[in-house]
Amino acid sequence: MTDHHISDRRPSDGPTAGRSGIRFDRVSVAYGGNTVLDSLDLTVEPGEVMALLGPSGSGKTTALRAVAGFVKPAAGRVFIGERDVTDLPPHRRGIGMVVQQYALFPHMRVEDNVAFGMKAQKVTKSEIPARVAEALELTGMTAYAKRYPRELSGGQQQRVAIARALAIRPGVLLLDEPLSALDAQLRSGMLAELARLHRDLPDVSLLYVTHDQVEALTLADRIAVMDKARLQDVGTPQDLYRRPRTEFTASFVGNANLLPVTVGSGSVSFGQAELKVPTQDVAAGVTATLCVRPHLVGLGDGPNALTGEVAEVQWRGATHRLYVDVDGHRVKADLRELRQPPALGERVTVHFAPEDAVLLAAGVSAGDPAQVPARVAAGVRKDG
């Protein structure tokens, strides 16, 4: 493991992240000599939704399991609120957890599934019915209390799983790919339900593991981007989408055109084109990557015009996506539905505004503390 790592720790951080927050203090996890989570420094504030976003094998689920107590860190400490919980068993950590397989007991009715965690916590028998009713009301499942899981849809089963997690009144709720088993329509509805649920429970911290960028952008106050067992970047969805720090962040948080350019003074060269973009953060003469989101690319003449051949046209209902080959590179443009889209092989011009481009300096690698921007070091939240 290397000492170079990204951290979002505040200078004033002490041994507590607040009543219901989470803090990873240089947490590493290894299996059989292979490091699967490398020196994670990350704070989830009380009441915050933090999404861990990354591809399979990036370390995001391992981080969640370290909070839950299902894996033991090889190094570092895990804090929940004011407590160092690294050595505590899962049932003593005061967390709720929801996984993608629902994990409901098929022989129990909905109300008994929801009550199960409270019985394990030895909540008094007289208190359980009211808390079951409260959790079912929060998740919109009151009418289904007497049903068995087999009598519910996938989305309804996931709501029961969430109700069970909430019934124990956790300060921290862990969600591990909770919507991945649902179809697209159900997933969209559950996203809205989770957003509403968090508005109803503003003091509960959510750590949400996903590989789906839409889920992360929709729900999270901040997103921690993971890859190869490391924290690559962290910031608000708006920051990471509009001003990504690395090519990996640009390509994984949203879709991006990433074009190799040579930096000049106030402009960059891409093939035969001279493009006007902000260059103040990158030295002249170096090679860099220009990032432009496809929905910010227009068709026709305009600033920063690029001309090439149409390689592919995709109709997506309300939009068309054009793939245009320009100087050996494919430029993507997402446009409002075109009445007469261009033909394959047709020469077209696309353009983008200077302020819509982000220049990514070559050699900025995740884990280099000298390259961590102020917004990461400060851990800025969506609400400022």
Short mmCIF file of C-alpha atoms in Angstrom, two decimals:
data_model
loop_
_atom_site.label_atom_id
_atom_site.label_comp_id
_atom_site.label_asym_id
_atom_site.label_seq_id
_atom_site.Cartn_x
_atom_site.Cartn_y
_atom_site.Cartn_z
CA MET A 1 0.00 0.00 0.00
CA THR A 2 1.12 3.53 -0.69
CA ASP A 3 1.08 6.55 1.59
CA HIS A 4 -0.27 8.73 -1.23
CA HIS A 5 -4.04 8.87 -0.96
CA ILE A 6 -7.02 11.14 -1.41
CA SER A 7 -8.74 12.32 1.74
CA ASP A 8 -11.75 14.53 2.31
CA ARG A 9 -10.93 14.98 5.98
CA ARG A 10 -11.53 18.39 7.48
CA PRO A 11 -8.61 19.90 9.40
CA SER A 12 -10.78 20.06 12.53
CA ASP A 13 -11.82 16.39 12.42
CA GLY A 14 -11.41 14.66 15.75
CA PRO A 15 -12.54 11.24 16.86
CA THR A 16 -16.19 11.98 16.02
CA ALA A 17 -18.08 12.79 12.87
CA GLY A 18 -21.28 13.68 14.72
CA ARG A 19 -24.14 11.72 16.24
CA SER A 20 -24.96 9.63 13.20
CA GLY A 21 -22.05 10.23 10.85
CA ILE A 22 -19.43 7.77 9.58
CA ARG A 23 -15.69 8.24 9.41
CA PHE A 24 -13.17 6.02 7.68
CA ASP A 25 -9.70 6.69 9.12
CA ARG A 26 -7.19 5.27 6.60
CA VAL A 27 -9.11 1.99 6.41
CA SER A 28 -7.52 -0.86 4.46
CA VAL A 29 -8.88 -4.35 3.87
CA ALA A 30 -6.97 -7.29 2.38
CA TYR A 31 -7.95 -10.81 1.38
CA GLY A 32 -5.20 -13.38 0.96
CA GLY A 33 -2.57 -10.71 0.55
CA ASN A 34 -4.61 -8.76 -2.02
CA THR A 35 -5.58 -5.24 -0.99
CA VAL A 36 -9.26 -4.66 -1.83
CA LEU A 37 -9.58 -1.34 0.02
CA ASP A 38 -6.56 0.91 0.28
CA SER A 39 -6.19 3.62 2.96
CA LEU A 40 -9.72 5.03 2.70
CA ASP A 41 -10.15 8.43 4.34
CA LEU A 42 -13.75 9.58 4.06
CA THR A 43 -16.33 11.30 6.25
CA VAL A 44 -20.11 10.97 5.91
CA GLU A 45 -21.72 13.83 7.79
CA PRO A 46 -24.79 13.37 10.02
CA GLY A 47 -27.87 13.37 7.80
CA GLU A 48 -25.84 13.20 4.59
CA VAL A 49 -26.38 10.83 1.66
CA MET A 50 -22.98 9.66 0.45
CA ALA A 51 -22.88 7.48 -2.67
CA LEU A 52 -19.95 5.15 -3.20
CA LEU A 53 -19.78 4.93 -7.00
CA GLY A 54 -17.47 2.69 -8.97
CA PRO A 55 -17.13 -0.39 -11.16
CA SER A 56 -17.14 -3.96 -9.87
CA GLY A 57 -14.08 -4.64 -7.76
CA SER A 58 -13.47 -0.98 -6.94
CA GLY A 59 -13.72 -1.45 -3.17
CA LYS A 60 -17.06 0.25 -2.60
CA THR A 61 -18.93 -2.76 -1.17
CA THR A 62 -15.91 -3.66 0.96
CA ALA A 63 -16.03 -0.16 2.46
CA LEU A 64 -19.72 -0.60 3.31
CA ARG A 65 -19.08 -4.03 4.81
CA ALA A 66 -16.33 -2.54 6.98
CA VAL A 67 -18.90 -0.12 8.43
CA ALA A 68 -21.39 -2.94 8.93
CA GLY A 69 -18.80 -5.06 10.73
CA PHE A 70 -18.77 -7.92 8.24
CA VAL A 71 -15.10 -7.45 7.34
CA LYS A 72 -12.20 -6.60 9.62
CA PRO A 73 -9.84 -3.82 8.50
CA ALA A 74 -6.20 -4.79 8.15
CA ALA A 75 -5.40 -1.20 9.11
CA GLY A 76 -7.24 1.96 10.11
CA ARG A 77 -10.34 2.61 12.19
CA VAL A 78 -14.06 2.99 11.53
CA PHE A 79 -16.15 5.48 13.52
CA ILE A 80 -19.94 5.77 13.73
CA GLY A 81 -20.85 8.98 15.44
CA GLU A 82 -18.59 9.33 18.46
CA ARG A 83 -17.79 5.63 18.73
CA ASP A 84 -14.86 3.69 17.37
CA VAL A 85 -16.76 0.60 16.18
CA THR A 86 -13.86 -1.18 14.48
CA ASP A 87 -13.86 -4.02 17.00
CA LEU A 88 -17.59 -4.17 17.69
CA PRO A 89 -19.79 -6.96 16.26
CA PRO A 90 -22.45 -5.91 13.71
CA HIS A 91 -25.40 -6.10 16.11
CA ARG A 92 -23.79 -3.55 18.44
CA ARG A 93 -23.17 -0.88 15.82
CA GLY A 94 -26.69 0.57 15.64
CA ILE A 95 -26.94 0.42 11.85
CA GLY A 96 -29.65 -0.58 9.38
CA MET A 97 -28.71 -2.38 6.18
CA VAL A 98 -30.51 -3.07 2.90
CA VAL A 99 -29.07 -5.37 0.23
CA GLN A 100 -30.08 -6.09 -3.35
CA GLN A 101 -31.52 -9.57 -2.67
CA TYR A 102 -34.09 -8.23 -0.14
CA ALA A 103 -33.22 -11.06 2.32
CA LEU A 104 -36.77 -11.38 3.62
CA PHE A 105 -37.92 -14.48 5.49
CA PRO A 106 -40.40 -16.20 3.11
CA HIS A 107 -42.33 -17.93 5.93
CA MET A 108 -42.97 -14.65 7.79
CA ARG A 109 -45.61 -12.04 7.05
CA VAL A 110 -44.47 -8.50 6.25
CA GLU A 111 -45.10 -7.24 9.78
CA ASP A 112 -43.06 -10.08 11.27
CA ASN A 113 -40.18 -9.45 8.88
CA VAL A 114 -40.15 -5.80 9.93
CA ALA A 115 -40.25 -6.75 13.62
CA PHE A 116 -37.40 -9.24 13.35
CA GLY A 117 -34.54 -6.79 13.86
CA MET A 118 -36.18 -5.24 16.91
CA LYS A 119 -36.62 -8.64 18.52
CA ALA A 120 -32.93 -9.33 17.94
CA GLN A 121 -32.19 -6.00 19.65
CA LYS A 122 -34.47 -6.98 22.55
CA VAL A 123 -36.84 -4.06 22.08
CA THR A 124 -39.69 -4.40 24.58
CA LYS A 125 -42.59 -6.45 23.27
CA SER A 126 -45.12 -3.70 23.90
CA GLU A 127 -43.13 -1.20 21.81
CA ILE A 128 -42.70 -3.35 18.70
CA PRO A 129 -46.19 -3.00 17.08
CA ALA A 130 -46.06 0.79 17.07
CA ARG A 131 -42.58 0.83 15.56
CA VAL A 132 -43.58 -1.72 12.91
CA ALA A 133 -46.57 0.45 12.01
CA GLU A 134 -44.35 3.55 11.85
CA ALA A 135 -41.81 1.88 9.55
CA LEU A 136 -44.50 0.51 7.24
CA GLU A 137 -46.15 3.91 7.03
CA LEU A 138 -42.82 5.56 6.15
CA THR A 139 -42.33 3.12 3.29
CA GLY A 140 -45.94 3.09 2.11
CA MET A 141 -46.46 -0.58 2.98
CA THR A 142 -49.11 -0.37 5.72
CA ALA A 143 -51.74 -2.12 3.58
CA TYR A 144 -49.45 -5.11 3.03
CA ALA A 145 -48.63 -5.92 6.67
CA LYS A 146 -50.39 -9.31 6.60
CA ARG A 147 -48.97 -10.50 3.28
CA TYR A 148 -46.07 -12.88 2.69
CA PRO A 149 -43.05 -11.83 0.58
CA ARG A 150 -44.15 -14.13 -2.27
CA GLU A 151 -47.32 -12.04 -2.57
CA LEU A 152 -45.36 -8.84 -3.22
CA SER A 153 -43.65 -7.36 -6.26
CA GLY A 154 -39.90 -6.80 -6.27
CA GLY A 155 -40.31 -3.12 -5.47
CA GLN A 156 -42.66 -3.89 -2.60
CA GLN A 157 -40.24 -6.47 -1.18
CA GLN A 158 -37.47 -3.89 -1.26
CA ARG A 159 -39.70 -1.45 0.63
CA VAL A 160 -40.24 -4.09 3.30
CA ALA A 161 -36.48 -4.58 3.55
CA ILE A 162 -36.07 -0.82 4.02
CA ALA A 163 -38.86 -0.76 6.61
CA ARG A 164 -37.12 -3.53 8.55
CA ALA A 165 -33.87 -1.54 8.53
CA LEU A 166 -35.64 1.63 9.67
CA ALA A 167 -37.64 -0.05 12.44
CA ILE A 168 -34.54 -0.36 14.62
CA ARG A 169 -34.19 3.46 14.34
CA PRO A 170 -30.60 3.47 13.14
CA GLY A 171 -28.42 6.57 12.97
CA VAL A 172 -26.80 5.08 9.87
CA LEU A 173 -28.48 3.27 6.98
CA LEU A 174 -26.31 1.22 4.62
CA LEU A 175 -27.67 0.40 1.16
CA ASP A 176 -25.74 -2.05 -1.03
CA GLU A 177 -26.95 -1.90 -4.66
CA PRO A 178 -30.55 -1.88 -3.35
CA LEU A 179 -32.21 -1.29 -6.73
CA SER A 180 -30.08 -3.46 -9.03
CA ALA A 181 -32.58 -6.35 -8.99
CA LEU A 182 -35.46 -4.10 -10.13
CA ASP A 183 -36.52 -3.31 -13.68
CA ALA A 184 -36.05 0.21 -15.04
CA GLN A 185 -39.56 1.47 -14.21
CA LEU A 186 -39.50 0.13 -10.65
CA ARG A 187 -35.98 1.50 -10.16
CA SER A 188 -37.11 4.98 -11.13
CA GLY A 189 -40.03 4.82 -8.71
CA MET A 190 -37.86 3.53 -5.87
CA LEU A 191 -35.34 6.33 -6.44
CA ALA A 192 -38.11 8.83 -5.86
CA GLU A 193 -39.24 6.90 -2.77
CA LEU A 194 -35.73 6.86 -1.31
CA ALA A 195 -35.37 10.60 -1.88
CA ARG A 196 -38.71 11.19 -0.14
CA LEU A 197 -37.76 8.85 2.67
CA HIS A 198 -34.58 10.76 3.36
CA ARG A 199 -36.51 14.03 3.49
CA ASP A 200 -38.70 12.41 6.15
CA LEU A 201 -35.63 11.20 8.11
CA PRO A 202 -33.16 14.07 7.83
CA ASP A 203 -31.00 12.90 10.77
CA VAL A 204 -30.19 9.49 9.32
CA SER A 205 -26.89 9.20 7.41
CA LEU A 206 -27.04 7.07 4.26
CA LEU A 207 -24.08 5.27 2.72
CA TYR A 208 -25.30 4.15 -0.70
CA VAL A 209 -23.24 1.73 -2.80
CA THR A 210 -23.95 1.70 -6.53
CA HIS A 211 -22.35 1.33 -9.94
CA ASP A 212 -25.23 3.30 -11.48
CA GLN A 213 -24.35 6.95 -12.05
CA VAL A 214 -28.03 7.99 -12.34
CA GLU A 215 -28.76 6.67 -8.85
CA ALA A 216 -25.72 8.49 -7.44
CA LEU A 217 -26.49 11.77 -9.20
CA THR A 218 -30.15 11.62 -8.17
CA LEU A 219 -29.83 10.76 -4.49
CA ALA A 220 -26.45 11.83 -3.18
CA ASP A 221 -25.37 14.98 -1.40
CA ARG A 222 -21.84 13.90 -2.28
CA ILE A 223 -20.33 11.12 -4.37
CA ALA A 224 -17.14 9.24 -3.58
CA VAL A 225 -15.73 7.77 -6.80
CA MET A 226 -13.89 4.47 -6.26
CA ASP A 227 -11.60 2.45 -8.53
CA LYS A 228 -8.93 -0.19 -7.99
CA ALA A 229 -9.46 -0.21 -4.21
CA ARG A 230 -8.80 3.53 -3.95
CA LEU A 231 -10.81 6.69 -3.47
CA GLN A 232 -10.40 8.53 -6.78
CA ASP A 233 -12.43 11.67 -6.15
CA VAL A 234 -15.14 13.05 -3.88
CA GLY A 235 -17.46 16.00 -4.24
CA THR A 236 -21.01 17.09 -4.89
CA PRO A 237 -22.73 15.60 -7.95
CA GLN A 238 -22.63 19.04 -9.59
CA ASP A 239 -18.89 19.43 -8.97
CA LEU A 240 -17.96 16.00 -10.25
CA TYR A 241 -20.20 16.30 -13.30
CA ARG A 242 -19.40 19.87 -14.30
CA ARG A 243 -15.75 20.03 -13.22
CA PRO A 244 -14.30 16.51 -13.07
CA ARG A 245 -10.72 16.26 -11.86
CA THR A 246 -9.58 13.18 -13.77
CA GLU A 247 -10.49 11.29 -16.93
CA PHE A 248 -11.82 8.44 -14.81
CA THR A 249 -14.21 10.73 -12.93
CA ALA A 250 -15.28 12.40 -16.19
CA SER A 251 -16.08 9.08 -17.85
CA PHE A 252 -17.70 7.37 -14.86
CA VAL A 253 -19.81 10.25 -13.53
CA GLY A 254 -21.92 10.96 -16.60
CA ASN A 255 -20.93 10.62 -20.23
CA ALA A 256 -18.05 12.61 -21.68
CA ASN A 257 -16.14 13.49 -24.82
CA LEU A 258 -12.45 13.18 -23.92
CA LEU A 259 -10.25 14.67 -26.61
CA PRO A 260 -6.42 14.85 -26.59
CA VAL A 261 -5.24 18.43 -27.04
CA THR A 262 -2.07 20.51 -26.89
CA VAL A 263 -2.34 23.54 -24.64
CA GLY A 264 -1.56 27.01 -25.92
CA SER A 265 -2.15 30.45 -24.39
CA GLY A 266 -5.91 30.74 -23.95
CA SER A 267 -6.58 28.02 -26.53
CA VAL A 268 -5.84 24.37 -27.32
CA SER A 269 -5.06 22.52 -30.53
CA PHE A 270 -7.10 19.47 -31.50
CA GLY A 271 -6.11 18.08 -34.89
CA GLN A 272 -6.44 20.97 -37.31
CA ALA A 273 -8.73 22.97 -35.03
CA GLU A 274 -7.79 25.74 -32.64
CA LEU A 275 -10.27 25.77 -29.74
CA LYS A 276 -10.88 28.58 -27.27
CA VAL A 277 -11.19 27.14 -23.77
CA PRO A 278 -10.06 28.19 -20.27
CA THR A 279 -6.39 27.19 -19.86
CA GLN A 280 -5.35 29.07 -16.75
CA ASP A 281 -4.79 25.89 -14.69
CA VAL A 282 -2.60 24.12 -17.28
CA ALA A 283 0.82 25.18 -18.54
CA ALA A 284 1.24 26.03 -22.22
CA GLY A 285 2.91 23.45 -24.43
CA VAL A 286 1.76 20.37 -22.52
CA THR A 287 -0.59 17.63 -23.65
CA ALA A 288 -3.94 17.51 -21.86
CA THR A 289 -7.45 16.10 -22.23
CA LEU A 290 -10.43 18.24 -23.14
CA CYS A 291 -13.70 17.14 -21.52
CA VAL A 292 -17.06 18.21 -22.98
CA ARG A 293 -20.39 16.61 -22.04
CA PRO A 294 -22.38 15.38 -25.08
CA HIS A 295 -25.50 17.36 -24.20
CA LEU A 296 -23.43 20.57 -24.41
CA VAL A 297 -22.39 19.86 -28.01
CA GLY A 298 -24.55 21.54 -30.66
CA LEU A 299 -25.07 20.83 -34.35
CA GLY A 300 -24.08 23.47 -36.92
CA ASP A 301 -21.76 26.45 -36.90
CA GLY A 302 -20.80 28.05 -33.61
CA PRO A 303 -17.86 28.60 -31.28
CA ASN A 304 -15.24 25.86 -31.20
CA ALA A 305 -16.52 24.25 -34.39
CA LEU A 306 -15.39 20.74 -35.35
CA THR A 307 -16.18 19.17 -38.72
CA GLY A 308 -16.31 15.45 -39.41
CA GLU A 309 -18.32 12.54 -40.79
CA VAL A 310 -21.39 11.06 -39.12
CA ALA A 311 -20.46 7.55 -38.00
CA GLU A 312 -23.65 6.62 -36.16
CA VAL A 313 -27.08 8.05 -35.36
CA GLN A 314 -29.09 6.77 -32.39
CA TRP A 315 -32.70 7.77 -31.81
CA ARG A 316 -33.48 7.85 -28.06
CA GLY A 317 -37.04 9.13 -28.09
CA ALA A 318 -36.73 12.75 -27.01
CA THR A 319 -33.15 13.00 -28.29
CA HIS A 320 -30.81 11.88 -31.00
CA ARG A 321 -27.22 10.97 -30.29
CA LEU A 322 -24.78 11.64 -33.10
CA TYR A 323 -21.33 10.09 -33.29
CA VAL A 324 -19.10 12.23 -35.48
CA ASP A 325 -15.59 11.18 -36.52
CA VAL A 326 -13.27 14.19 -36.26
CA ASP A 327 -9.54 13.77 -36.94
CA GLY A 328 -9.60 10.12 -35.89
CA HIS A 329 -11.65 10.71 -32.73
CA ARG A 330 -15.34 10.14 -32.19
CA VAL A 331 -17.30 13.11 -30.83
CA LYS A 332 -20.70 12.48 -29.24
CA ALA A 333 -23.51 15.02 -29.43
CA ASP A 334 -26.87 14.61 -27.64
CA LEU A 335 -29.47 16.75 -29.44
CA ARG A 336 -33.18 17.35 -29.15
CA GLU A 337 -34.99 14.99 -31.48
CA LEU A 338 -34.11 15.95 -35.06
CA ARG A 339 -36.84 16.02 -37.70
CA GLN A 340 -34.28 15.10 -40.35
CA PRO A 341 -31.18 13.58 -38.76
CA PRO A 342 -28.04 13.54 -40.92
CA ALA A 343 -27.20 10.44 -42.93
CA LEU A 344 -24.30 8.14 -42.16
CA GLY A 345 -21.15 9.45 -43.82
CA GLU A 346 -22.54 12.98 -44.15
CA ARG A 347 -20.15 15.84 -43.32
CA VAL A 348 -21.44 17.90 -40.39
CA THR A 349 -20.15 20.56 -38.03
CA VAL A 350 -20.60 20.41 -34.27
CA HIS A 351 -19.62 23.03 -31.71
CA PHE A 352 -19.47 23.84 -28.00
CA ALA A 353 -19.14 26.95 -25.86
CA PRO A 354 -15.76 27.70 -24.23
CA GLU A 355 -17.28 27.74 -20.75
CA ASP A 356 -18.68 24.23 -21.24
CA ALA A 357 -15.23 22.67 -21.64
CA VAL A 358 -12.99 21.39 -18.84
CA LEU A 359 -9.27 20.89 -19.36
CA LEU A 360 -7.82 17.89 -17.54
CA ALA A 361 -4.06 18.10 -17.07
CA ALA A 362 -2.10 15.00 -18.03
CA GLY A 363 -0.54 13.17 -15.12
CA VAL A 364 -3.22 14.02 -12.55
CA SER A 365 -3.59 10.68 -10.84
CA ALA A 366 -5.89 9.68 -8.05
CA GLY A 367 -4.01 9.34 -4.82
CA ASP A 368 -1.64 12.26 -5.39
CA PRO A 369 -2.37 14.64 -2.48
CA ALA A 370 -0.70 17.53 -4.28
CA GLN A 371 -3.38 17.31 -6.95
CA VAL A 372 -6.40 17.16 -4.65
CA PRO A 373 -8.49 20.28 -5.27
CA ALA A 374 -9.73 22.50 -2.48
CA ARG A 375 -13.30 21.24 -2.88
CA VAL A 376 -12.11 17.71 -2.01
CA ALA A 377 -9.99 18.75 0.94
CA ALA A 378 -12.89 20.82 2.29
CA GLY A 379 -15.48 18.10 1.62
CA VAL A 380 -17.96 20.66 0.32
CA ARG A 381 -21.62 19.50 0.49
CA LYS A 382 -24.43 20.28 -1.91
CA ASP A 383 -25.95 22.76 0.48
CA GLY A 384 -22.67 24.59 0.96
#
